[in-house]
């Protein structure tokens, strides 16, 4: 298992114009994403080296991240709507990659917390505080669930948005990174 | 049981066919038997709303995504377990 999946997604969110991605990775609507998420569950359940409960947690984590992209960019995609969703499994090891060319976490959260200064602050807030970019709707619990899910199964998640990157395992580390459009998430068990 | 739109649809369907005759404050038991994947997005649209007017209890909540979702809702959405 190599980094082709991650590189393909990264190139898609890196440039001013979206790079070509295969149709098998592109989910233009939430319905397509949901169908492929269900397919992933069945695919991973077919690997006897992956614990059944881990499959469900991985699916829930990927589902929250992918659905967030649609929840927070509906009607306001800057250029290309929809998300990148790909996964691979080999010898019990799974990699799941999700990405979007949406508004990004900072712009989304700044609508409700104007004092956020940069992408790093926005990512830390998104994973640790109850705050939703869709206020006044009471939301904002999805990425906290993602953080707990990653920790519970000792998985690793890299979540990039704008010029920041969050690495999650037992805890969370935030650092600066090269700028991307929207968000990119890489989940590994 | 993953996204908010599908949770909202489930809640509306429940409101029309299942919960409309249940009196306020009457207990509701949610049975998670057979549930493979539950997320806070779906559950927030259903369980949090049901719990606003009813005492909600859970059965067969052993699935790790069910347990983690209920924990998240209790911590961040004010759901009383």
XYZ file of C-alpha atoms in Angstrom:
270
model
C 0.000 0.000 0.000
C 1.616 3.271 -1.022
C 0.819 6.942 -0.914
C -0.773 7.174 -4.383
C -4.222 7.713 -2.937
C -3.076 10.510 -0.674
C -1.008 12.113 -3.438
C -3.940 12.012 -5.852
C -6.197 13.735 -3.332
C -3.493 16.219 -2.346
C -2.925 17.230 -5.961
C -6.684 17.694 -6.352
C -6.895 20.199 -3.487
C -3.475 21.782 -3.977
C -3.782 23.768 -7.166
C -5.804 26.778 -8.242
C -7.598 24.450 -10.618
C -8.608 20.940 -9.565
C -6.348 18.249 -10.993
C -7.931 15.303 -12.756
C -9.108 12.525 -10.473
C -10.611 9.221 -11.436
C -14.374 8.941 -11.483
C -14.096 6.197 -8.886
C -12.865 8.760 -6.336
C -15.192 11.651 -7.114
C -18.464 11.951 -5.185
C -20.326 14.906 -6.635
C -23.273 14.519 -4.286
C -23.902 13.206 -0.796
C -25.921 10.270 -2.163
C -22.947 9.022 -4.150
C -20.719 9.368 -1.090
C -23.179 7.460 1.093
C -23.435 4.619 -1.412
C -19.647 4.334 -1.651
C -19.323 4.484 2.132
C -21.689 1.503 2.392
C -19.614 -0.280 -0.240
C -16.471 0.416 1.784
C -17.991 -1.155 4.901
C -18.773 -4.360 3.017
C -15.328 -4.330 1.396
C -13.526 -3.949 4.726
C -15.743 -6.532 6.435
C -14.491 -8.975 3.817
C -10.938 -8.677 5.165
C -10.568 -11.131 8.066
C -7.514 -9.241 9.318
C -9.568 -6.158 10.145
C -11.622 -6.281 13.350
C -15.343 -5.890 12.675
C -15.730 -3.127 15.248
C -12.820 -1.222 13.687
C -14.649 -1.289 10.341
C -17.689 0.345 11.903
C -15.643 3.012 13.677
C -13.621 3.755 10.528
C -16.858 4.067 8.601
C -18.379 6.408 11.183
C -15.260 8.595 11.229
C -15.123 8.754 7.420
C -18.868 9.401 7.300
C -18.652 12.365 9.641
C -15.756 13.910 7.731
C -17.313 13.378 4.305
C -20.730 14.610 5.336
C -19.159 17.686 6.944
C -17.906 18.680 3.506
C -21.447 18.669 2.137
C -23.008 20.198 5.282
C -20.729 23.226 5.288
C -20.378 23.924 1.574
C -23.908 23.495 0.317
C -24.489 26.265 -2.211
C -21.081 27.829 -1.601
C -18.498 25.580 -3.223
C -15.759 27.951 -4.476
C -15.137 26.033 -7.710
C -15.779 22.295 -7.792
C -18.601 20.768 -5.715
C -18.310 17.381 -4.097
C -15.561 15.372 -2.473
C -12.725 12.968 -3.116
C -13.238 9.628 -1.357
C -10.881 6.711 -1.734
C -9.713 3.766 0.354
C -7.398 0.795 0.239
C -6.823 -2.186 2.499
C -3.962 -4.643 2.570
C -2.920 -7.146 5.248
C -5.264 -5.612 7.765
C -4.007 -2.082 7.173
C -6.502 0.476 5.911
C -6.038 3.928 4.436
C -9.041 6.178 3.819
C -8.632 9.533 2.105
C -11.257 12.264 1.893
C -10.868 15.758 0.469
C -12.894 18.724 -0.692
C -12.215 22.016 -2.445
C -14.642 23.850 -0.182
C -14.457 26.886 2.093
C -12.109 25.279 4.599
C -12.424 25.208 8.375
C -11.231 28.759 9.101
C -13.682 30.492 6.780
C -16.521 28.268 7.999
C -15.886 28.863 11.700
C -15.003 32.531 11.317
C -18.641 33.195 10.514
C -19.466 32.406 14.130
C -16.130 33.221 15.827
C -14.613 36.242 14.151
C -11.584 36.378 16.462
C -10.090 33.193 14.983
C -6.746 34.341 13.590
C -5.492 31.528 11.400
C -6.030 27.983 10.141
C -4.166 26.486 13.093
C -6.503 28.085 15.624
C -9.495 27.078 13.532
C -8.440 23.410 13.408
C -7.797 23.251 17.149
C -11.198 24.828 17.796
C -12.949 22.458 15.399
C -11.570 19.365 17.126
C -11.810 20.489 20.731
C -14.681 22.955 21.188
C -18.391 22.776 20.591
C -18.742 25.357 17.884
C -20.587 25.031 14.606
C -20.233 27.070 11.461
C -23.937 26.444 10.919
C -25.113 28.343 13.993
C -27.853 29.078 14.995
C -28.349 25.365 14.359
C -27.060 23.464 17.360
C -24.297 21.360 15.864
C -20.563 21.093 16.195
C -20.043 17.661 17.692
C -18.866 15.713 14.630
C -15.122 16.350 14.736
C -15.039 15.767 18.494
C -16.527 12.343 17.762
C -13.892 11.841 15.053
C -11.123 12.675 17.537
C -12.495 10.199 20.088
C -12.989 7.492 17.452
C -9.405 7.794 16.235
C -8.128 7.620 19.810
C -10.320 4.651 20.740
C -9.029 2.443 17.938
C -5.471 3.771 18.088
C -5.757 4.978 14.508
C -4.055 7.998 12.994
C -5.700 10.930 11.300
C -4.057 13.783 9.447
C -6.548 16.561 8.788
C -5.390 19.528 6.698
C -7.238 22.742 5.983
C -5.857 25.953 4.514
C -2.309 26.344 5.805
C -2.614 24.063 8.824
C -2.400 20.379 9.556
C -3.706 18.472 12.580
C -2.242 15.091 13.503
C -4.456 13.025 15.756
C -3.779 9.808 17.593
C -3.808 9.780 21.384
C -3.871 13.564 21.332
C -3.766 16.323 18.765
C -0.822 18.239 17.294
C -1.347 21.248 15.075
C 1.303 22.618 12.728
C 1.638 24.861 9.692
C 1.646 23.246 6.276
C 1.577 24.138 2.607
C -1.718 25.703 1.621
C -4.525 23.628 0.180
C -8.031 24.485 -0.944
C -10.675 23.167 1.414
C -9.823 20.098 3.504
C -7.886 16.853 3.211
C -8.172 13.940 5.650
C -6.069 10.775 5.738
C -7.157 8.039 8.149
C -4.978 4.994 8.854
C -5.611 2.158 11.315
C -27.282 5.998 10.032
C -24.615 8.518 9.244
C -25.743 11.857 7.851
C -27.910 14.690 9.137
C -30.280 14.689 6.138
C -31.043 10.982 6.586
C -31.469 11.522 10.335
C -33.843 14.408 9.735
C -35.876 12.269 7.333
C -35.989 9.461 9.883
C -37.188 11.863 12.580
C -39.932 13.248 10.339
C -41.072 9.749 9.422
C -41.081 8.756 13.097
C -43.047 11.872 13.968
C -45.726 10.963 11.435
C -46.015 7.241 12.055
C -44.453 6.220 15.355
C -44.124 8.950 17.973
C -47.180 11.127 17.246
C -49.370 9.270 19.744
C -46.735 9.076 22.463
C -47.529 11.531 25.221
C -44.996 14.119 26.300
C -42.691 12.855 29.056
C -43.646 9.262 28.239
C -40.650 6.932 28.080
C -39.239 5.894 24.709
C -36.939 2.888 24.365
C -34.566 2.946 21.400
C -33.302 -0.510 20.451
C -30.007 -0.471 18.536
C -30.002 -4.183 17.759
C -28.627 -4.690 14.244
C -27.207 -1.174 13.975
C -23.732 -1.274 12.450
C -22.773 2.388 12.111
C -24.225 5.351 13.985
C -22.790 8.877 14.018
C -23.577 11.996 16.048
C -24.860 13.757 12.922
C -27.677 11.233 12.414
C -28.326 10.745 16.119
C -28.422 14.472 16.862
C -31.328 14.816 14.436
C -33.259 11.956 16.040
C -32.232 11.060 19.583
C -31.472 14.574 20.810
C -34.851 15.742 19.495
C -36.759 12.819 20.988
C -35.041 13.432 24.324
C -36.279 17.022 24.417
C -39.810 15.858 25.206
C -39.406 12.303 26.391
C -37.344 10.147 28.690
C -35.217 8.098 26.301
C -33.681 4.768 27.230
C -31.441 2.542 25.135
C -31.173 -1.177 24.518
C -28.481 -3.166 22.703
C -26.138 -0.183 22.622
C -22.961 -2.286 22.584
C -21.806 -1.346 19.085
C -18.742 0.926 19.466
C -20.136 3.624 17.178
C -23.408 3.639 19.141
C -21.560 3.935 22.442
C -19.251 6.658 21.125
C -22.144 8.569 19.562
C -24.196 8.550 22.769
C -21.128 9.706 24.701
C -20.553 12.540 22.231
C -24.183 13.641 22.395
C -24.123 13.635 26.182
C -20.976 15.756 26.229
C -21.710 18.183 23.418
C -25.455 18.168 22.755
C -26.756 18.032 26.314
C -28.313 14.600 25.912
C -29.029 13.139 29.340
C -28.132 9.458 29.493
